[in-house]
Short mmCIF file of C-alpha atoms in Angstrom, two decimals:
data_model
loop_
_atom_site.label_atom_id
_atom_site.label_comp_id
_atom_site.label_asym_id
_atom_site.label_seq_id
_atom_site.Cartn_x
_atom_site.Cartn_y
_atom_site.Cartn_z
CA MET A 1 35.42 -5.49 19.80
CA ARG A 2 33.55 -4.67 16.37
CA GLN A 3 30.23 -2.78 16.19
CA LYS A 4 26.91 -5.11 14.85
CA LEU A 5 24.31 -3.71 12.20
CA LEU A 6 20.66 -5.18 14.05
CA GLY A 7 18.48 -6.47 12.05
CA VAL A 8 14.73 -5.49 13.02
CA ILE A 9 11.85 -7.46 10.63
CA LEU A 10 8.10 -5.94 11.38
CA VAL A 11 6.01 -9.21 10.53
CA ASN A 12 2.64 -9.49 10.16
CA LEU A 13 -0.08 -11.89 8.64
CA GLY A 14 -0.97 -10.43 5.47
CA THR A 15 -2.71 -9.67 2.91
CA PRO A 16 -4.37 -9.87 -0.80
CA ALA A 17 -1.54 -8.05 -3.23
CA GLU A 18 -5.25 -6.51 -4.97
CA PRO A 19 -8.68 -6.69 -4.00
CA THR A 20 -9.69 -9.79 -6.77
CA PRO A 21 -10.38 -12.55 -6.68
CA THR A 22 -8.23 -13.69 -7.77
CA SER A 23 -5.65 -12.54 -5.34
CA VAL A 24 -7.70 -13.06 -2.40
CA ARG A 25 -8.18 -17.01 -3.51
CA GLN A 26 -4.17 -17.77 -4.01
CA PHE A 27 -4.04 -15.83 -0.44
CA LEU A 28 -6.48 -17.50 1.28
CA ARG A 29 -4.89 -20.41 0.38
CA ALA A 30 -1.85 -19.95 1.47
CA PHE A 31 -3.42 -19.15 5.09
CA LEU A 32 -6.33 -21.64 5.26
CA SER A 33 -3.67 -24.52 3.90
CA ASP A 34 -1.46 -23.62 7.52
CA PRO A 35 -2.13 -26.79 9.58
CA ARG A 36 -1.31 -24.29 12.75
CA VAL A 37 -4.74 -22.54 11.73
CA VAL A 38 -6.61 -25.30 10.23
CA ASP A 39 -6.05 -28.32 12.37
CA ILE A 40 -8.53 -30.79 10.60
CA PRO A 41 -6.11 -33.76 9.16
CA PRO A 42 -4.86 -32.51 5.35
CA TRP A 43 -6.22 -35.27 3.33
CA LEU A 44 -9.72 -33.88 4.21
CA TRP A 45 -8.90 -30.76 4.55
CA LYS A 46 -7.70 -30.15 1.28
CA THR A 47 -10.50 -31.07 0.02
CA ILE A 48 -13.29 -29.00 1.86
CA LEU A 49 -10.61 -25.49 1.51
CA ASN A 50 -10.43 -26.27 -2.66
CA VAL A 51 -14.12 -28.00 -3.12
CA PHE A 52 -15.99 -25.76 -1.01
CA ILE A 53 -14.47 -22.78 0.55
CA LEU A 54 -12.65 -21.30 -2.08
CA PRO A 55 -14.72 -20.75 -4.37
CA ARG A 56 -17.83 -19.85 -2.36
CA ARG A 57 -15.71 -17.07 -0.29
CA ALA A 58 -13.30 -15.81 -2.96
CA SER A 59 -15.27 -13.25 -5.08
CA ARG A 60 -17.16 -12.03 -1.40
CA VAL A 61 -13.90 -11.31 0.84
CA ALA A 62 -13.00 -9.21 -2.78
CA ARG A 63 -15.78 -6.98 -2.23
CA SER A 64 -14.94 -6.79 1.17
CA TYR A 65 -11.32 -5.59 0.23
CA GLN A 66 -12.73 -3.66 -2.42
CA ASN A 67 -14.66 -1.59 0.96
CA ILE A 68 -11.62 -0.57 2.61
CA TRP A 69 -8.28 -0.55 0.03
CA LEU A 70 -6.85 2.21 0.43
CA GLN A 71 -5.25 4.21 -2.42
CA GLU A 72 -1.34 2.49 -1.34
CA GLY A 73 -2.77 -0.66 -1.05
CA SER A 74 -3.44 -2.72 1.88
CA PRO A 75 -4.11 -1.06 5.09
CA LEU A 76 -2.51 -3.89 6.56
CA ARG A 77 0.37 -3.64 3.85
CA HIS A 78 0.30 0.16 3.97
CA TYR A 79 0.84 0.50 8.06
CA THR A 80 2.69 -2.71 8.92
CA ARG A 81 5.49 -0.69 6.27
CA GLU A 82 5.22 2.76 7.40
CA LEU A 83 5.15 1.67 10.66
CA ALA A 84 8.42 0.42 9.76
CA ASP A 85 10.04 3.07 8.30
CA LYS A 86 8.91 4.96 11.32
CA LEU A 87 10.69 3.17 13.49
CA GLU A 88 13.58 3.25 11.56
CA ALA A 89 13.80 6.73 11.92
CA SER A 90 13.56 6.52 15.31
CA PHE A 91 16.54 4.28 15.37
CA ARG A 92 18.17 6.62 13.71
CA GLU A 93 17.60 9.90 15.20
CA SER A 94 18.36 8.59 18.75
CA GLY A 95 21.91 7.69 17.64
CA ALA A 96 23.71 5.53 19.71
CA VAL A 97 21.37 2.16 20.31
CA ALA A 98 22.88 0.03 22.21
CA GLY A 99 26.38 -1.72 23.39
CA ALA A 100 27.87 -3.38 20.68
CA ILE A 101 25.28 -2.15 18.59
CA GLU A 102 25.78 0.54 15.56
CA SER A 103 23.00 1.09 13.69
CA VAL A 104 19.52 -0.58 13.06
CA LYS A 105 17.47 -1.37 9.94
CA VAL A 106 14.39 -2.22 10.08
CA THR A 107 12.36 -4.08 7.52
CA TRP A 108 9.07 -6.10 6.77
CA ALA A 109 6.61 -9.56 5.70
CA MET A 110 4.51 -11.29 5.82
CA THR A 111 3.87 -15.01 7.09
CA TYR A 112 1.41 -15.88 4.40
CA GLY A 113 2.76 -13.94 0.49
CA GLU A 114 4.86 -11.25 -0.01
CA PRO A 115 7.17 -10.31 0.98
CA SER A 116 8.65 -13.49 2.75
CA ILE A 117 9.77 -13.88 6.26
CA SER A 118 12.97 -15.69 4.39
CA GLN A 119 13.22 -13.44 1.53
CA ARG A 120 14.42 -10.23 4.13
CA VAL A 121 16.90 -12.66 6.79
CA ASP A 122 18.48 -12.88 3.87
CA ASP A 123 17.87 -9.00 1.78
CA PHE A 124 19.52 -8.26 5.94
CA LYS A 125 22.45 -10.71 5.30
CA ARG A 126 23.56 -9.73 2.23
CA GLN A 127 24.00 -6.22 3.66
CA GLY A 128 26.51 -7.71 6.52
CA ILE A 129 23.70 -8.01 9.48
CA GLU A 130 24.56 -10.54 11.57
CA ARG A 131 22.45 -10.11 14.73
CA ILE A 132 18.45 -9.84 13.17
CA VAL A 133 15.25 -8.92 15.68
CA LEU A 134 12.24 -10.51 13.76
CA CYS A 135 8.70 -8.69 15.69
CA PRO A 136 5.79 -10.67 15.71
CA LEU A 137 2.86 -8.07 15.37
CA TYR A 138 0.00 -10.17 17.32
CA PRO A 139 0.59 -7.99 21.32
CA GLN A 140 -0.89 -11.96 22.19
CA PHE A 141 0.85 -15.09 21.75
CA SER A 142 -0.75 -17.38 19.44
CA SER A 143 0.36 -21.09 17.98
CA THR A 144 -2.26 -19.64 15.00
CA THR A 145 0.30 -16.88 14.63
CA THR A 146 2.97 -15.85 15.98
CA GLY A 147 3.47 -19.56 15.73
CA SER A 148 3.68 -19.56 12.04
CA VAL A 149 6.14 -17.22 12.25
CA TYR A 150 8.98 -19.70 14.41
CA ASP A 151 7.35 -22.40 12.13
CA CYS A 152 8.73 -20.27 8.76
CA LEU A 153 11.86 -19.21 11.16
CA PHE A 154 12.52 -22.72 11.46
CA ARG A 155 11.93 -24.05 7.32
CA TYR A 156 14.54 -21.09 7.05
CA ILE A 157 16.95 -22.42 9.31
CA GLY A 158 16.45 -26.58 8.24
CA GLY A 159 17.15 -25.03 4.17
CA THR A 160 21.11 -23.13 5.44
CA ARG A 161 23.94 -23.21 6.53
CA ASN A 162 24.84 -19.86 7.19
CA ILE A 163 22.66 -19.19 10.09
CA PRO A 164 22.29 -15.49 11.73
CA ASP A 165 21.34 -14.93 15.24
CA LEU A 166 17.94 -14.52 14.63
CA ARG A 167 15.70 -13.98 18.29
CA CYS A 168 12.15 -13.41 18.18
CA VAL A 169 9.73 -11.90 20.35
CA HIS A 170 7.43 -14.07 21.67
CA ASN A 171 4.50 -11.58 22.58
CA TYR A 172 3.79 -8.16 24.60
CA HIS A 173 0.04 -8.30 25.80
CA ASP A 174 1.03 -6.76 28.87
CA HIS A 175 3.97 -4.61 28.69
CA PRO A 176 3.17 -1.40 30.17
CA ALA A 177 4.84 0.56 27.24
CA TYR A 178 1.22 -1.69 25.12
CA ILE A 179 -1.19 -0.45 27.85
CA GLU A 180 -0.27 2.84 27.83
CA ALA A 181 -0.79 3.23 23.59
CA LEU A 182 -3.97 1.36 23.96
CA ALA A 183 -5.14 3.92 26.67
CA HIS A 184 -3.58 7.07 25.04
CA SER A 185 -5.47 5.92 21.69
CA VAL A 186 -8.75 5.32 23.40
CA GLU A 187 -8.30 9.33 25.23
CA LYS A 188 -7.74 10.51 21.88
CA HIS A 189 -10.28 8.73 20.24
CA TRP A 190 -12.94 10.52 23.10
CA GLN A 191 -11.38 13.11 23.54
CA THR A 192 -12.12 14.24 19.65
CA HIS A 193 -16.13 12.35 18.68
CA GLY A 194 -16.90 12.16 22.33
CA ARG A 195 -17.04 8.86 25.01
CA LYS A 196 -20.23 6.46 24.19
CA GLN A 197 -21.93 4.31 26.32
CA LYS A 198 -20.38 1.44 26.38
CA LEU A 199 -16.34 -0.35 25.66
CA LEU A 200 -15.90 -2.82 23.53
CA ILE A 201 -12.43 -4.32 23.57
CA SER A 202 -13.13 -7.33 20.73
CA PHE A 203 -10.35 -10.07 19.93
CA HIS A 204 -9.96 -11.48 16.73
CA GLY A 205 -11.49 -15.17 18.07
CA LEU A 206 -10.17 -18.87 18.61
CA PRO A 207 -11.52 -22.66 18.50
CA GLU A 208 -11.79 -23.51 21.90
CA ARG A 209 -10.15 -27.17 21.37
CA TYR A 210 -7.10 -25.01 20.18
CA ILE A 211 -6.72 -23.32 24.15
CA GLU A 212 -8.34 -27.07 25.49
CA GLN A 213 -4.77 -27.81 23.63
CA GLY A 214 -2.74 -25.10 25.67
CA ASP A 215 -2.88 -22.52 23.51
CA PRO A 216 -2.25 -19.33 25.59
CA TYR A 217 -3.64 -16.35 23.93
CA ILE A 218 -6.66 -16.25 25.30
CA ASP A 219 -5.69 -15.14 28.69
CA GLN A 220 -3.42 -13.51 27.54
CA CYS A 221 -6.34 -11.20 25.95
CA LYS A 222 -8.21 -11.35 29.28
CA ALA A 223 -5.23 -10.09 30.61
CA THR A 224 -4.95 -6.62 28.64
CA ALA A 225 -7.99 -6.56 28.42
CA ASN A 226 -8.30 -6.02 32.30
CA LEU A 227 -4.79 -4.16 32.35
CA LEU A 228 -6.61 -1.31 29.87
CA ALA A 229 -9.56 -1.33 31.77
CA GLU A 230 -7.63 -0.68 35.20
CA TYR A 231 -5.41 1.71 33.03
CA LEU A 232 -8.69 3.92 31.77
CA GLN A 233 -9.80 3.80 35.63
CA LEU A 234 -13.03 1.98 34.13
CA LYS A 235 -16.09 0.67 36.00
CA THR A 236 -16.93 -3.24 34.99
CA ASP A 237 -19.91 -1.65 33.63
CA GLN A 238 -19.06 0.60 31.51
CA TRP A 239 -17.11 -2.07 29.08
CA ARG A 240 -16.80 -5.76 28.08
CA THR A 241 -14.41 -8.24 26.38
CA GLY A 242 -15.60 -10.06 23.49
CA PHE A 243 -14.51 -12.44 20.65
CA GLN A 244 -14.97 -11.93 17.07
CA SER A 245 -14.02 -13.15 13.41
CA ARG A 246 -15.52 -17.17 14.27
CA PHE A 247 -14.93 -19.03 11.32
CA GLY A 248 -16.68 -22.54 10.72
CA ARG A 249 -18.42 -25.15 13.17
CA ALA A 250 -16.60 -25.59 15.43
CA LYS A 251 -17.09 -23.79 19.24
CA TRP A 252 -15.34 -20.90 19.83
CA VAL A 253 -14.35 -19.20 22.33
CA GLU A 254 -17.31 -17.06 24.20
CA PRO A 255 -18.80 -14.04 24.77
CA TYR A 256 -19.39 -13.22 20.90
CA ALA A 257 -18.75 -10.00 19.93
CA ASP A 258 -21.67 -9.70 17.77
CA ASN A 259 -24.06 -10.97 20.81
CA ILE A 260 -22.15 -8.67 23.15
CA ILE A 261 -23.94 -5.92 20.57
CA ASN A 262 -27.19 -7.19 20.30
CA ASP A 263 -27.69 -7.57 24.23
CA TRP A 264 -26.71 -4.31 24.47
CA VAL A 265 -29.28 -2.75 22.39
CA THR A 266 -32.08 -4.87 24.30
CA GLN A 267 -30.89 -3.16 27.14
CA GLY A 268 -31.13 0.03 25.99
CA ILE A 269 -27.64 1.19 24.65
CA LYS A 270 -27.69 2.98 21.84
CA THR A 271 -23.79 3.97 22.12
CA ILE A 272 -21.20 1.65 21.30
CA ASP A 273 -16.85 2.88 20.80
CA VAL A 274 -15.13 -0.97 20.33
CA LEU A 275 -11.31 -1.41 20.53
CA CYS A 276 -9.58 -4.27 18.69
CA PRO A 277 -6.17 -4.68 20.50
CA SER A 278 -5.00 -8.15 19.24
CA PHE A 279 -4.53 -6.52 15.45
CA ALA A 280 -1.85 -3.97 15.43
CA THR A 281 -3.37 -2.63 12.54
CA ASP A 282 -6.20 -1.98 10.25
CA CYS A 283 -7.00 -4.37 8.39
CA LEU A 284 -10.42 -6.25 7.11
CA GLU A 285 -11.53 -7.32 10.38
CA THR A 286 -11.46 -4.37 12.16
CA LEU A 287 -12.49 -1.87 9.08
CA GLU A 288 -15.16 -3.96 7.51
CA GLU A 289 -16.70 -6.21 10.45
CA VAL A 290 -16.07 -3.83 13.17
CA GLY A 291 -16.42 -0.79 10.86
CA VAL A 292 -19.28 -1.87 8.16
CA GLU A 293 -21.04 -5.27 9.22
CA TYR A 294 -21.11 -4.24 13.37
CA ARG A 295 -22.12 -1.49 12.99
CA ALA A 296 -25.06 -2.50 10.53
CA MET A 297 -26.12 -5.04 12.48
CA PHE A 298 -26.53 -2.45 15.39
CA GLN A 299 -28.03 0.35 14.22
CA GLN A 300 -31.25 -2.51 12.55
CA ALA A 301 -31.30 -3.51 15.79
CA GLY A 302 -31.95 -0.69 17.18
CA GLY A 303 -28.39 1.26 17.81
CA HIS A 304 -27.61 4.62 16.80
CA ASP A 305 -23.72 4.85 16.75
CA LEU A 306 -20.88 1.98 16.77
CA THR A 307 -17.44 4.06 16.34
CA LEU A 308 -14.09 2.24 15.35
CA ILE A 309 -11.31 3.37 17.60
CA PRO A 310 -8.29 2.69 15.07
CA CYS A 311 -5.78 0.53 15.87
CA LEU A 312 -1.84 1.85 16.79
CA ASN A 313 -1.33 1.69 13.13
CA SER A 314 1.89 3.41 12.62
CA SER A 315 0.97 6.15 15.19
CA PRO A 316 4.09 7.90 17.48
CA ALA A 317 2.46 5.60 20.08
CA HIS A 318 2.68 2.37 17.68
CA VAL A 319 6.99 3.59 17.46
CA GLU A 320 7.19 3.86 21.10
CA LEU A 321 6.01 0.87 22.36
CA ILE A 322 7.93 -1.51 19.49
CA THR A 323 11.50 0.63 20.19
CA ALA A 324 10.69 -0.34 23.67
CA VAL A 325 9.69 -4.31 22.98
CA VAL A 326 12.43 -4.75 20.35
CA ARG A 327 15.09 -2.86 22.25
CA GLU A 328 14.65 -6.06 24.97
CA HIS A 329 15.77 -7.78 22.17
CA PHE A 330 19.04 -6.68 21.82
#
């Protein structure tokens, strides 16, 4: 049997090309126009978005991006690209990968912005790659994230005659390699920087109505947090799960991460570590929201030190994790 090439596409959410109001506005328009993300009737939401939200938020968000921008560009883009490069090198160094698979090519794409998923699939087809695995870098499934990746795939399939063998990772929220990678990142941080009084495990939030409509995301977040706490042998009073990054006036899933932090301050807690497992790579929500805004809020309320534990980014543990996840879809 003829051996095949396997293509792997790591998919992240997206990022502005530059930390400027114009670029941020373009990104936010694409992101917030997705009905998976905001399910308000389009005729109403389009007016709200273009008249009220984008003019007010673009400049402010651009300033936040400027605070975290790397020499290599956006942190999310940089770490996603670096992870893809290291993953391909890992497959190449490991030799034969599985059965009829001869070699593995790895690239990356964004749900919003470029390079797009369809561009990357077409690139692989031109290289003669007949089987493609998409790995959304969202450990917990949500219709707002991985669901949008499926939408991109369906649109691509609907517009082409020559459809390759496409497979998509659904989630890996309880994968042993994922829990181990998170645990080791926490332990490494503690060894280097010392262990704080409390560990806040903070996930990106979601409107409650999405959960009521069947989105499994919050249950998977709680499962991840419980497995991680069990692995780290944490007592119940040493950690909590919270949800961050609320947007708009809708009721979001509680407890809110910022409320937990304020509660701990009133209890006399002076030091906190924060881990954000739903983010595979550091980005605006981790580096700015937690690392800057939450830290300032904590200190202003009387706390001493709030430390962000980095995401897995392009670490060896992350490479091993994604390798294990992708191998299950050969």
